GROMACS .gro file of C-alpha atoms in nm:
model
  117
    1UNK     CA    1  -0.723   0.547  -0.834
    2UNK     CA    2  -0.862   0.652  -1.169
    3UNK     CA    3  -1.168   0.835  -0.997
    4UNK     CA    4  -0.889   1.020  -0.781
    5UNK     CA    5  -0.720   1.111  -1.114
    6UNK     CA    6  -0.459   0.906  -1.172
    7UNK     CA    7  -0.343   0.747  -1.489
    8UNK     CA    8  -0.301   0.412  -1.426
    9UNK     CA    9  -0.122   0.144  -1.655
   10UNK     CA   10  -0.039  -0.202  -1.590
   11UNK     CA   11   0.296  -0.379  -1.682
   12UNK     CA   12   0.306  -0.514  -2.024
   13UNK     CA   13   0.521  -0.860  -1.845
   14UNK     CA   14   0.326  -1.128  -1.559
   15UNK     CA   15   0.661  -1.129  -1.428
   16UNK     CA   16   0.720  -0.812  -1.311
   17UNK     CA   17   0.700  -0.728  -0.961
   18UNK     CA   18   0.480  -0.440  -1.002
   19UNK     CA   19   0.102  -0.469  -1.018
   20UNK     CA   20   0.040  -0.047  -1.172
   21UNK     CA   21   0.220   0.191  -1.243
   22UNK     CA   22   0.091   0.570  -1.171
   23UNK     CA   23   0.125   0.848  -1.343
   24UNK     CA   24   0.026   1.189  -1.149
   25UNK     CA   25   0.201   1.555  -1.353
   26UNK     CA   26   0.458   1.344  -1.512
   27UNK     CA   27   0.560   1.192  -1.162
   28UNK     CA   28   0.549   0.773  -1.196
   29UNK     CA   29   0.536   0.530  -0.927
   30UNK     CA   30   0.554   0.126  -0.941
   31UNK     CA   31   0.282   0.032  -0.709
   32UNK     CA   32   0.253  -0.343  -0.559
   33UNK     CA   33  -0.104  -0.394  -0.450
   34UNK     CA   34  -0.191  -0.584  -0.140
   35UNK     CA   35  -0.543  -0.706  -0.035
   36UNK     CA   36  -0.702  -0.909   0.270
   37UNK     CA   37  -1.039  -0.969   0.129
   38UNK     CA   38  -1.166  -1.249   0.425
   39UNK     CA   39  -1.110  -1.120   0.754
   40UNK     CA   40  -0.927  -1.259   1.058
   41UNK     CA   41  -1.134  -1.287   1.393
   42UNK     CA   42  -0.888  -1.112   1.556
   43UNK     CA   43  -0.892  -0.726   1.534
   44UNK     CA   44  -0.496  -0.742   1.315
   45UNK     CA   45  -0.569  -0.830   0.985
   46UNK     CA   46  -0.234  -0.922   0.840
   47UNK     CA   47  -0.099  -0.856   0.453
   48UNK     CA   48   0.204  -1.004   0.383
   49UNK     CA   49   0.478  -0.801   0.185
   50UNK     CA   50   0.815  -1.080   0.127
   51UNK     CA   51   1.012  -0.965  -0.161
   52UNK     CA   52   0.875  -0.640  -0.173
   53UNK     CA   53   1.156  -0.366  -0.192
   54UNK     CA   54   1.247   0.010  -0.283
   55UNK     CA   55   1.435  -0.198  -0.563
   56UNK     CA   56   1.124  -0.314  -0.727
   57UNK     CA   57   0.842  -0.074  -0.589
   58UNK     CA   58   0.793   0.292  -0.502
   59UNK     CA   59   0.437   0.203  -0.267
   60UNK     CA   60   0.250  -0.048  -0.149
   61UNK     CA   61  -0.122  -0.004  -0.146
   62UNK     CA   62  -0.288  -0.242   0.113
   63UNK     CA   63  -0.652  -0.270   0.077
   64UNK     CA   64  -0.823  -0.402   0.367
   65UNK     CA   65  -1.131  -0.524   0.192
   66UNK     CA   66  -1.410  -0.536   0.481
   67UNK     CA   67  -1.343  -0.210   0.627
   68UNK     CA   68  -1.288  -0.092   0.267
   69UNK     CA   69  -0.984   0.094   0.330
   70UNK     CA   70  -0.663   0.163   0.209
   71UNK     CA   71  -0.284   0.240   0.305
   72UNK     CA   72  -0.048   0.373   0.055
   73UNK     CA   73   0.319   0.319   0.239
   74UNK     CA   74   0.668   0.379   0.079
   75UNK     CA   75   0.835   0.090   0.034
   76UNK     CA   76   1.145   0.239   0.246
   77UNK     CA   77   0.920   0.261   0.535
   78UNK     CA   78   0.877  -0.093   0.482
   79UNK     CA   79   1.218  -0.194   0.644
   80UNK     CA   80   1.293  -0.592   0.678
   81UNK     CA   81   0.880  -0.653   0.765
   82UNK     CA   82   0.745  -0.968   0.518
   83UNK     CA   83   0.378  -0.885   0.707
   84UNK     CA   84   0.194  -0.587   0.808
   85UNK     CA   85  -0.078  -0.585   1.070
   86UNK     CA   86  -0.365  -0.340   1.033
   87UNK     CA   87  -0.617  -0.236   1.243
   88UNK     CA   88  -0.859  -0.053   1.062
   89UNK     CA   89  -1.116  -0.118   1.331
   90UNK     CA   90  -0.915   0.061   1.622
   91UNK     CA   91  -0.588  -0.041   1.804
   92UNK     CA   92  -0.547  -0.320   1.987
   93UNK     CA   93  -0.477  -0.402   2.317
   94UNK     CA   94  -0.129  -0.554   2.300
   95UNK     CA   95   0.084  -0.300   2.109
   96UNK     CA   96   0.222  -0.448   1.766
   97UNK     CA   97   0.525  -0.385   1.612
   98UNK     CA   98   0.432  -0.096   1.448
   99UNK     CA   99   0.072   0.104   1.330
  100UNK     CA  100   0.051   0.200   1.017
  101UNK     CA  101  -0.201   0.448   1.083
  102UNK     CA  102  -0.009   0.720   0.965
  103UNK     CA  103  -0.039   0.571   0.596
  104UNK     CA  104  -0.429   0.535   0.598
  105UNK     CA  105  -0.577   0.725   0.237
  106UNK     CA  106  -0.250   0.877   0.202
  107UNK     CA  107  -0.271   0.934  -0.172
  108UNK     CA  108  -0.116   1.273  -0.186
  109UNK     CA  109   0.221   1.053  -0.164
  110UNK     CA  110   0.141   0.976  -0.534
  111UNK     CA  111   0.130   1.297  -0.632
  112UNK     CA  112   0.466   1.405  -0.501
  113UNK     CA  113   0.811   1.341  -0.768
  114UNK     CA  114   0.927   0.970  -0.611
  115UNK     CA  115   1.249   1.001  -0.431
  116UNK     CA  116   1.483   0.735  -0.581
  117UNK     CA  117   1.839   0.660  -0.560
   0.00000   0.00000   0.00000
């Protein structure tokens, strides 16, 4: 994130439900970060997300280690899902719940003021 330009800083408590927070022309986002770093064998490789909430995070940024990407998704997109299945590799031949395609190297969403309530 730092080579994109963020300012990144990282929570001064262990116990806080954010992993960074982002700063981007005075616009601040809690991020949670998510990682599969060993890969399934099946094309879905799964991250799960339980307790994470627009309450306690603006984004989630999923890193899907072997295909080295990454998917930066609102946490109100999020809904009641505790895992998220990505295929990175292509889709897959029984539909899932939902793709998260749309959400692949979005990191203009960081750069936007955060809409909060």
């Amino acid at each position: 994130m730092v080579e994109l330009g963020f300012n990144i800083f990282f929570p001064f408590s262990d116990r806080s439900p954010v992993d960074l927070i982002s700063l981007w022309d005075e616009h601040t986002y809690r991020i949670q970060v998510k990682a599969r770093w060993q890969p399934r064998q099946c094309a879905g490789q799964d991250i799960g997300v339980a307790g994470v909430n627009k309450d306690n995070a603006d984004v989630v940024v999923a890193y899907i280690h072997k295909s080295k990407s990454f998917y930066v998704i609102p946490t109100k997109e999020l809904g009641s899902s505790a895992h998220l299945i990505f295929y990175p590799f292509g889709r897959s031949r029984k539909p899932p719940k939902k793709y998260w395609d749309e959400w692949r190297d979005r990191w203009d969403i960081l750069k936007k003021a955060p809409n909060r309530t």
